[in-house]
mmCIF file of C-alpha atoms and ligand atoms in Angstrom:
data_model
loop_
_atom_site.group_PDB
_atom_site.id
_atom_site.type_symbol
_atom_site.label_atom_id
_atom_site.label_comp_id
_atom_site.label_asym_id
_atom_site.label_seq_id
_atom_site.Cartn_x
_atom_site.Cartn_y
_atom_site.Cartn_z
ATOM 1 C CA UNK X 1 -17.478 9.051 8.012
ATOM 2 C CA UNK X 2 -13.059 8.366 7.470
ATOM 3 C CA UNK X 3 -12.201 5.262 5.424
ATOM 4 C CA UNK X 4 -9.390 4.743 8.013
ATOM 5 C CA UNK X 5 -8.889 5.844 11.535
ATOM 6 C CA UNK X 6 -6.213 5.665 13.457
ATOM 7 C CA UNK X 7 -5.895 6.785 17.033
ATOM 8 C CA UNK X 8 -2.988 6.818 19.068
ATOM 9 C CA UNK X 9 -1.081 3.622 17.651
ATOM 10 C CA UNK X 10 1.671 1.503 18.822
ATOM 11 C CA UNK X 11 3.422 -0.961 17.760
ATOM 12 C CA UNK X 12 6.457 -2.073 19.233
ATOM 13 C CA UNK X 13 9.756 -4.323 18.658
ATOM 14 C CA UNK X 14 11.065 -5.518 22.226
ATOM 15 C CA UNK X 15 13.036 -1.863 22.814
ATOM 16 C CA UNK X 16 11.724 -0.475 19.297
ATOM 17 C CA UNK X 17 8.813 2.011 18.859
ATOM 18 C CA UNK X 18 8.008 1.388 15.310
ATOM 19 C CA UNK X 19 4.951 3.457 15.207
ATOM 20 C CA UNK X 20 5.214 5.633 17.950
ATOM 21 C CA UNK X 21 1.233 7.265 19.095
ATOM 22 C CA UNK X 22 0.088 8.394 15.395
ATOM 23 C CA UNK X 23 -2.961 9.607 14.648
ATOM 24 C CA UNK X 24 -4.547 9.814 10.861
ATOM 25 C CA UNK X 25 -7.677 10.116 8.971
ATOM 26 C CA UNK X 26 -8.374 9.001 5.835
ATOM 27 C CA UNK X 27 -11.396 10.549 3.927
ATOM 28 C CA UNK X 28 -13.442 7.753 1.682
ATOM 29 C CA UNK X 29 -12.144 8.428 -1.647
ATOM 30 C CA UNK X 30 -9.371 10.153 -0.894
ATOM 31 C CA UNK X 31 -5.761 9.425 -2.533
ATOM 32 C CA UNK X 32 -2.596 9.890 0.128
ATOM 33 C CA UNK X 33 0.730 10.002 -0.440
ATOM 34 C CA UNK X 34 2.349 8.058 2.813
ATOM 35 C CA UNK X 35 6.088 9.208 2.608
ATOM 36 C CA UNK X 36 9.069 8.768 4.895
ATOM 37 C CA UNK X 37 12.328 7.030 5.057
ATOM 38 C CA UNK X 38 13.307 3.529 5.508
ATOM 39 C CA UNK X 39 12.433 2.095 8.627
ATOM 40 C CA UNK X 40 10.217 5.234 9.137
ATOM 41 C CA UNK X 41 7.536 2.791 10.240
ATOM 42 C CA UNK X 42 5.203 2.696 6.975
ATOM 43 C CA UNK X 43 4.642 -1.387 7.351
ATOM 44 C CA UNK X 44 4.439 -1.568 10.231
ATOM 45 C CA UNK X 45 1.385 0.733 10.084
ATOM 46 C CA UNK X 46 0.273 -1.143 6.981
ATOM 47 C CA UNK X 47 0.476 -4.353 8.584
ATOM 48 C CA UNK X 48 -1.269 -3.023 11.476
ATOM 49 C CA UNK X 49 -4.436 -1.611 9.818
ATOM 50 C CA UNK X 50 -4.575 -4.848 7.779
ATOM 51 C CA UNK X 51 -4.039 -7.369 11.028
ATOM 52 C CA UNK X 52 -0.899 -8.924 9.720
ATOM 53 C CA UNK X 53 0.640 -7.873 12.602
ATOM 54 C CA UNK X 54 -1.217 -6.887 16.720
ATOM 55 C CA UNK X 55 0.160 -3.591 18.124
ATOM 56 C CA UNK X 56 -0.056 -2.399 21.671
ATOM 57 C CA UNK X 57 -1.530 0.327 22.225
ATOM 58 C CA UNK X 58 -3.778 2.403 20.016
ATOM 59 C CA UNK X 59 -7.505 1.801 18.077
ATOM 60 C CA UNK X 60 -7.965 2.128 13.888
ATOM 61 C CA UNK X 61 -11.773 1.599 12.683
ATOM 62 C CA UNK X 62 -12.575 1.320 9.188
ATOM 63 C CA UNK X 63 -15.690 2.536 8.217
ATOM 64 C CA UNK X 64 -16.356 3.041 11.565
ATOM 65 C CA UNK X 65 -15.656 -0.602 12.200
ATOM 66 C CA UNK X 66 -13.024 -1.424 14.410
ATOM 67 C CA UNK X 67 -9.907 -3.735 12.742
ATOM 68 C CA UNK X 68 -9.780 -5.990 15.875
ATOM 69 C CA UNK X 69 -13.617 -6.973 17.223
ATOM 70 C CA UNK X 70 -14.833 -6.290 13.954
ATOM 71 C CA UNK X 71 -12.005 -7.554 11.705
ATOM 72 C CA UNK X 72 -14.835 -10.182 9.785
ATOM 73 C CA UNK X 73 -16.130 -7.154 8.647
ATOM 74 C CA UNK X 74 -13.006 -4.535 8.177
ATOM 75 C CA UNK X 75 -10.764 -7.324 5.795
ATOM 76 C CA UNK X 76 -13.045 -7.216 2.683
ATOM 77 C CA UNK X 77 -12.936 -3.780 2.860
ATOM 78 C CA UNK X 78 -8.938 -3.742 2.276
ATOM 79 C CA UNK X 79 -7.109 -4.589 -0.569
ATOM 80 C CA UNK X 80 -3.637 -4.980 0.401
ATOM 81 C CA UNK X 81 -0.297 -4.765 -2.006
ATOM 82 C CA UNK X 82 2.436 -5.499 0.210
ATOM 83 C CA UNK X 83 6.019 -4.634 0.275
ATOM 84 C CA UNK X 84 7.307 -8.132 -0.113
ATOM 85 C CA UNK X 85 6.019 -11.377 -2.500
ATOM 86 C CA UNK X 86 4.580 -13.470 -0.233
ATOM 87 C CA UNK X 87 2.691 -15.720 -2.715
ATOM 88 C CA UNK X 88 1.931 -19.773 -2.538
ATOM 89 C CA UNK X 89 4.668 -21.432 -4.878
ATOM 90 C CA UNK X 90 2.158 -24.637 -5.528
ATOM 91 C CA UNK X 91 -1.022 -22.436 -6.944
ATOM 92 C CA UNK X 92 -0.977 -21.358 -10.814
ATOM 93 C CA UNK X 93 -0.912 -17.120 -10.474
ATOM 94 C CA UNK X 94 -4.810 -17.593 -11.870
ATOM 95 C CA UNK X 95 -5.581 -20.093 -9.011
ATOM 96 C CA UNK X 96 -4.541 -18.531 -6.161
ATOM 97 C CA UNK X 97 -6.491 -15.332 -7.598
ATOM 98 C CA UNK X 98 -9.450 -17.531 -7.174
ATOM 99 C CA UNK X 99 -7.989 -18.938 -4.138
ATOM 100 C CA UNK X 100 -7.692 -14.962 -2.660
ATOM 101 C CA UNK X 101 -10.865 -14.729 -3.776
ATOM 102 C CA UNK X 102 -12.316 -17.409 -1.423
ATOM 103 C CA UNK X 103 -11.263 -15.619 1.338
ATOM 104 C CA UNK X 104 -14.081 -13.237 0.908
ATOM 105 C CA UNK X 105 -16.736 -15.713 0.307
ATOM 106 C CA UNK X 106 -16.598 -14.834 -3.732
ATOM 107 C CA UNK X 107 -17.981 -17.722 -5.987
ATOM 108 C CA UNK X 108 -15.405 -19.657 -7.930
ATOM 109 C CA UNK X 109 -16.931 -19.067 -11.278
ATOM 110 C CA UNK X 110 -17.269 -15.114 -10.559
ATOM 111 C CA UNK X 111 -13.845 -14.710 -9.099
ATOM 112 C CA UNK X 112 -12.311 -16.931 -12.146
ATOM 113 C CA UNK X 113 -13.719 -13.990 -14.834
ATOM 114 C CA UNK X 114 -12.406 -11.927 -12.403
ATOM 115 C CA UNK X 115 -9.034 -13.432 -12.463
ATOM 116 C CA UNK X 116 -8.851 -13.368 -15.859
ATOM 117 C CA UNK X 117 -9.830 -9.890 -16.519
ATOM 118 C CA UNK X 118 -7.180 -8.870 -13.940
ATOM 119 C CA UNK X 119 -4.778 -11.157 -15.798
ATOM 120 C CA UNK X 120 -5.676 -9.850 -18.829
ATOM 121 C CA UNK X 121 -5.164 -6.039 -18.284
ATOM 122 C CA UNK X 122 -1.938 -6.613 -16.421
ATOM 123 C CA UNK X 123 -0.539 -8.605 -20.110
ATOM 124 C CA UNK X 124 0.032 -11.652 -17.251
ATOM 125 C CA UNK X 125 -2.288 -13.712 -19.313
ATOM 126 C CA UNK X 126 -0.089 -15.951 -20.889
ATOM 127 C CA UNK X 127 1.276 -16.622 -17.878
ATOM 128 C CA UNK X 128 -2.371 -17.865 -16.063
ATOM 129 C CA UNK X 129 -0.763 -21.586 -15.510
ATOM 130 C CA UNK X 130 2.051 -20.866 -14.161
ATOM 131 C CA UNK X 131 3.658 -20.831 -10.600
ATOM 132 C CA UNK X 132 4.645 -17.287 -9.187
ATOM 133 C CA UNK X 133 8.459 -18.282 -9.476
ATOM 134 C CA UNK X 134 8.475 -18.540 -13.160
ATOM 135 C CA UNK X 135 7.335 -14.475 -13.476
ATOM 136 C CA UNK X 136 9.935 -11.366 -13.979
ATOM 137 C CA UNK X 137 10.265 -9.411 -10.605
ATOM 138 C CA UNK X 138 8.028 -6.811 -12.837
ATOM 139 C CA UNK X 139 5.656 -9.581 -13.428
ATOM 140 C CA UNK X 140 5.029 -10.813 -10.494
ATOM 141 C CA UNK X 141 4.477 -6.924 -8.625
ATOM 142 C CA UNK X 142 1.768 -6.808 -11.404
ATOM 143 C CA UNK X 143 0.669 -10.297 -9.758
ATOM 144 C CA UNK X 144 0.350 -8.185 -6.288
ATOM 145 C CA UNK X 145 -2.038 -5.977 -7.377
ATOM 146 C CA UNK X 146 -4.709 -8.025 -9.355
ATOM 147 C CA UNK X 147 -4.168 -10.098 -6.298
ATOM 148 C CA UNK X 148 -5.442 -7.061 -3.787
ATOM 149 C CA UNK X 149 -7.886 -5.604 -6.540
ATOM 150 C CA UNK X 150 -9.844 -9.074 -6.785
ATOM 151 C CA UNK X 151 -12.578 -8.739 -4.032
ATOM 152 C CA UNK X 152 -12.870 -5.943 -5.141
ATOM 153 C CA UNK X 153 -12.047 -3.833 -1.895
ATOM 154 C CA UNK X 154 -13.730 0.145 -1.296
ATOM 155 C CA UNK X 155 -10.099 0.901 0.411
ATOM 156 C CA UNK X 156 -6.770 0.087 -1.580
ATOM 157 C CA UNK X 157 -3.270 -0.191 0.254
ATOM 158 C CA UNK X 158 -0.366 -0.179 -1.656
ATOM 159 C CA UNK X 159 3.877 -1.060 -0.333
ATOM 160 C CA UNK X 160 5.647 0.282 -2.817
ATOM 161 C CA UNK X 161 3.698 -0.696 -5.838
ATOM 162 C CA UNK X 162 6.443 0.651 -8.073
ATOM 163 C CA UNK X 163 9.125 -0.051 -6.909
ATOM 164 C CA UNK X 164 11.350 -2.621 -9.565
ATOM 165 C CA UNK X 165 8.994 -1.316 -12.613
ATOM 166 C CA UNK X 166 10.025 -0.223 -15.344
ATOM 167 C CA UNK X 167 8.777 2.935 -16.787
ATOM 168 C CA UNK X 168 5.938 1.444 -18.886
ATOM 169 C CA UNK X 169 4.675 -0.448 -16.000
ATOM 170 C CA UNK X 170 5.617 2.736 -13.884
ATOM 171 C CA UNK X 171 2.886 5.125 -16.323
ATOM 172 C CA UNK X 172 0.320 2.130 -16.291
ATOM 173 C CA UNK X 173 -0.337 1.873 -13.003
ATOM 174 C CA UNK X 174 0.179 5.664 -12.009
ATOM 175 C CA UNK X 175 -2.827 5.501 -15.068
ATOM 176 C CA UNK X 176 -4.678 2.437 -13.413
ATOM 177 C CA UNK X 177 -4.491 4.027 -9.698
ATOM 178 C CA UNK X 178 -6.002 7.208 -11.177
ATOM 179 C CA UNK X 179 -9.134 5.877 -12.972
ATOM 180 C CA UNK X 180 -9.480 3.765 -9.846
ATOM 181 C CA UNK X 181 -9.297 6.691 -7.404
ATOM 182 C CA UNK X 182 -11.908 8.758 -10.034
ATOM 183 C CA UNK X 183 -14.048 5.110 -9.197
ATOM 184 C CA UNK X 184 -14.366 6.500 -5.948
ATOM 185 C CA UNK X 185 -12.030 3.618 -4.572
ATOM 186 C CA UNK X 186 -9.981 5.373 -1.707
ATOM 187 C CA UNK X 187 -5.984 5.130 -2.022
ATOM 188 C CA UNK X 188 -3.006 4.838 0.577
ATOM 189 C CA UNK X 189 -0.337 4.582 -1.137
ATOM 190 C CA UNK X 190 3.221 4.401 0.344
ATOM 191 C CA UNK X 191 6.102 5.426 -1.691
ATOM 192 C CA UNK X 192 9.872 6.799 -2.045
ATOM 193 C CA UNK X 193 9.146 8.320 -5.359
ATOM 194 C CA UNK X 194 8.519 12.214 -4.828
ATOM 195 C CA UNK X 195 6.995 12.452 -9.117
ATOM 196 C CA UNK X 196 5.005 9.604 -7.975
ATOM 197 C CA UNK X 197 3.135 10.735 -5.025
ATOM 198 C CA UNK X 198 3.237 14.527 -6.228
ATOM 199 C CA UNK X 199 1.090 13.200 -8.958
ATOM 200 C CA UNK X 200 -1.316 10.946 -7.556
ATOM 201 C CA UNK X 201 -2.136 11.800 -3.702
ATOM 202 C CA UNK X 202 -3.995 14.647 -2.808
ATOM 203 C CA UNK X 203 -2.969 13.911 0.658
ATOM 204 C CA UNK X 204 0.499 14.045 1.704
ATOM 205 C CA UNK X 205 1.742 11.908 5.382
ATOM 206 C CA UNK X 206 5.113 11.797 6.378
ATOM 207 C CA UNK X 207 6.139 9.559 8.619
ATOM 208 C CA UNK X 208 9.749 9.555 10.697
ATOM 209 C CA UNK X 209 10.631 7.140 13.840
ATOM 210 C CA UNK X 210 7.212 6.433 14.402
ATOM 211 C CA UNK X 211 5.462 9.511 14.330
ATOM 212 C CA UNK X 212 3.605 11.637 11.920
ATOM 213 C CA UNK X 213 5.981 14.442 10.600
ATOM 214 C CA UNK X 214 3.610 16.110 8.595
ATOM 215 C CA UNK X 215 -0.135 15.433 7.326
ATOM 216 C CA UNK X 216 -1.710 17.660 4.742
ATOM 217 C CA UNK X 217 -2.234 18.930 1.356
ATOM 218 C CA UNK X 218 -0.363 18.168 -1.468
ATOM 219 C CA UNK X 219 -0.800 21.745 -2.447
ATOM 220 C CA UNK X 220 0.209 22.691 1.076
ATOM 221 C CA UNK X 221 3.067 21.022 1.548
ATOM 222 C CA UNK X 222 4.903 21.775 -0.919
ATOM 223 C CA UNK X 223 4.740 25.402 -0.610
ATOM 224 C CA UNK X 224 5.785 24.818 3.223
ATOM 225 C CA UNK X 225 9.071 25.603 2.681
ATOM 226 C CA UNK X 226 10.036 24.770 6.368
ATOM 227 C CA UNK X 227 9.404 20.806 6.047
ATOM 228 C CA UNK X 228 12.663 20.433 3.980
ATOM 229 C CA UNK X 229 14.619 22.323 6.579
ATOM 230 C CA UNK X 230 12.660 19.894 8.995
ATOM 231 C CA UNK X 231 13.012 16.639 7.317
ATOM 232 C CA UNK X 232 15.888 16.529 5.112
ATOM 233 C CA UNK X 233 18.953 15.240 7.198
ATOM 234 C CA UNK X 234 22.349 16.274 5.545
ATOM 235 C CA UNK X 235 25.408 14.201 6.090
ATOM 236 C CA UNK X 236 29.186 14.895 5.355
ATOM 237 C CA UNK X 237 31.919 12.971 4.128
ATOM 238 C CA UNK X 238 35.455 13.108 4.026
ATOM 239 C CA UNK X 239 36.911 13.759 0.963
ATOM 240 C CA UNK X 240 39.781 11.146 0.341
ATOM 241 C CA UNK X 241 41.080 14.292 -1.705
HETATM 242 N N1 ATP Y 1 9.140 -8.033 12.498
HETATM 243 C C1 ATP Y 1 9.659 -7.296 13.174
HETATM 244 N N2 ATP Y 1 10.898 -7.430 14.065
HETATM 245 C C2 ATP Y 1 11.261 -6.694 14.685
HETATM 246 N N3 ATP Y 1 11.681 -4.872 14.217
HETATM 247 C C3 ATP Y 1 10.651 -4.793 12.843
HETATM 248 C C4 ATP Y 1 10.042 -6.000 12.452
HETATM 249 N N4 ATP Y 1 9.585 -5.521 11.287
HETATM 250 C C5 ATP Y 1 10.253 -4.073 11.373
HETATM 251 N N5 ATP Y 1 11.016 -3.753 12.195
HETATM 252 C C6 ATP Y 1 11.809 -2.969 12.614
HETATM 253 O O1 ATP Y 1 10.047 -1.602 12.697
HETATM 254 C C7 ATP Y 1 10.740 -0.299 12.330
HETATM 255 C C8 ATP Y 1 10.320 0.447 11.030
HETATM 256 O O2 ATP Y 1 9.825 -0.969 10.164
HETATM 257 P P1 ATP Y 1 9.065 -1.131 8.904
HETATM 258 O O3 ATP Y 1 9.169 -1.933 7.727
HETATM 259 O O4 ATP Y 1 7.599 -0.351 9.647
HETATM 260 O O5 ATP Y 1 9.473 0.456 7.836
HETATM 261 P P2 ATP Y 1 9.361 1.217 6.724
HETATM 262 O O6 ATP Y 1 8.574 2.262 7.072
HETATM 263 O O7 ATP Y 1 8.610 0.294 5.822
HETATM 264 O O8 ATP Y 1 10.831 1.274 5.958
HETATM 265 P P3 ATP Y 1 11.131 0.937 4.438
HETATM 266 O O9 ATP Y 1 10.943 2.060 3.227
HETATM 267 O O10 ATP Y 1 12.789 -0.007 4.063
HETATM 268 O O11 ATP Y 1 9.895 -0.697 3.780
HETATM 269 C C9 ATP Y 1 12.512 -0.714 11.635
HETATM 270 O O12 ATP Y 1 13.536 -0.154 12.576
HETATM 271 C C10 ATP Y 1 12.240 -2.197 11.281
HETATM 272 O O13 ATP Y 1 13.736 -2.771 11.602
HETATM 273 MG MG1 MG Y 2 8.126 -0.651 4.349
#
């Protein structure tokens, strides 16, 4: 059974077809790199799967369950590390992890322990009692990861998790994701870094103007010379001198 199954997904904003009828299968345990230029529809696709936005056409299943009619069952199966920071500023970072776990019915004592474990792993323990506004940009990124994982989801969806991360954090996140994937988590990763997609992913999906341009094994993509021609847009600028 697929971990994620998307059929003919359409999401429009007024006249704009941000996602224009995409089909996508993600096998359980796979590691998928989701690539595409700014505005291609990556975040919109992710938000549709996770219920953060509605959509006008198509359907999506998570482990066979419809994300709209069975949302109570599908939401706990997914952990989302979003592109933007959207934390509650009135809770300590430890408190907001415990609060997040509460959405999934995890008892406070269990959640508090898990929160400390994650904060420790991501070197945020000394900040556990402050609110997220007092964190640096990279620390906020790490907190997004902690929050995505606090309820131990089967699928992890990451929307540019290493954007703005320093080199050390980038490698830490990579190692962490590889390890999680080895332990069986399905990972769906959006990135603009080819190096990242190449190192981590087994499958690569490329979206452009709301349509899937390529979906396949990473190795096949690297061999596919024609893709470069399809995907690369060249612009010529007028030289001043
Ligand atoms: N809330 C919104 N209202 C109107 N248009 C939107 C909204 N959110 C996104 N869009 C538009 O939908 C298109 C796809 O945006 P999306 O955020 O999915 O792109 P993306 O692939 O994630 O890009 P990036 O790499 O910049 O994060 C863009 O043209 C964007 O302007
Ligand atoms: Mg985006």
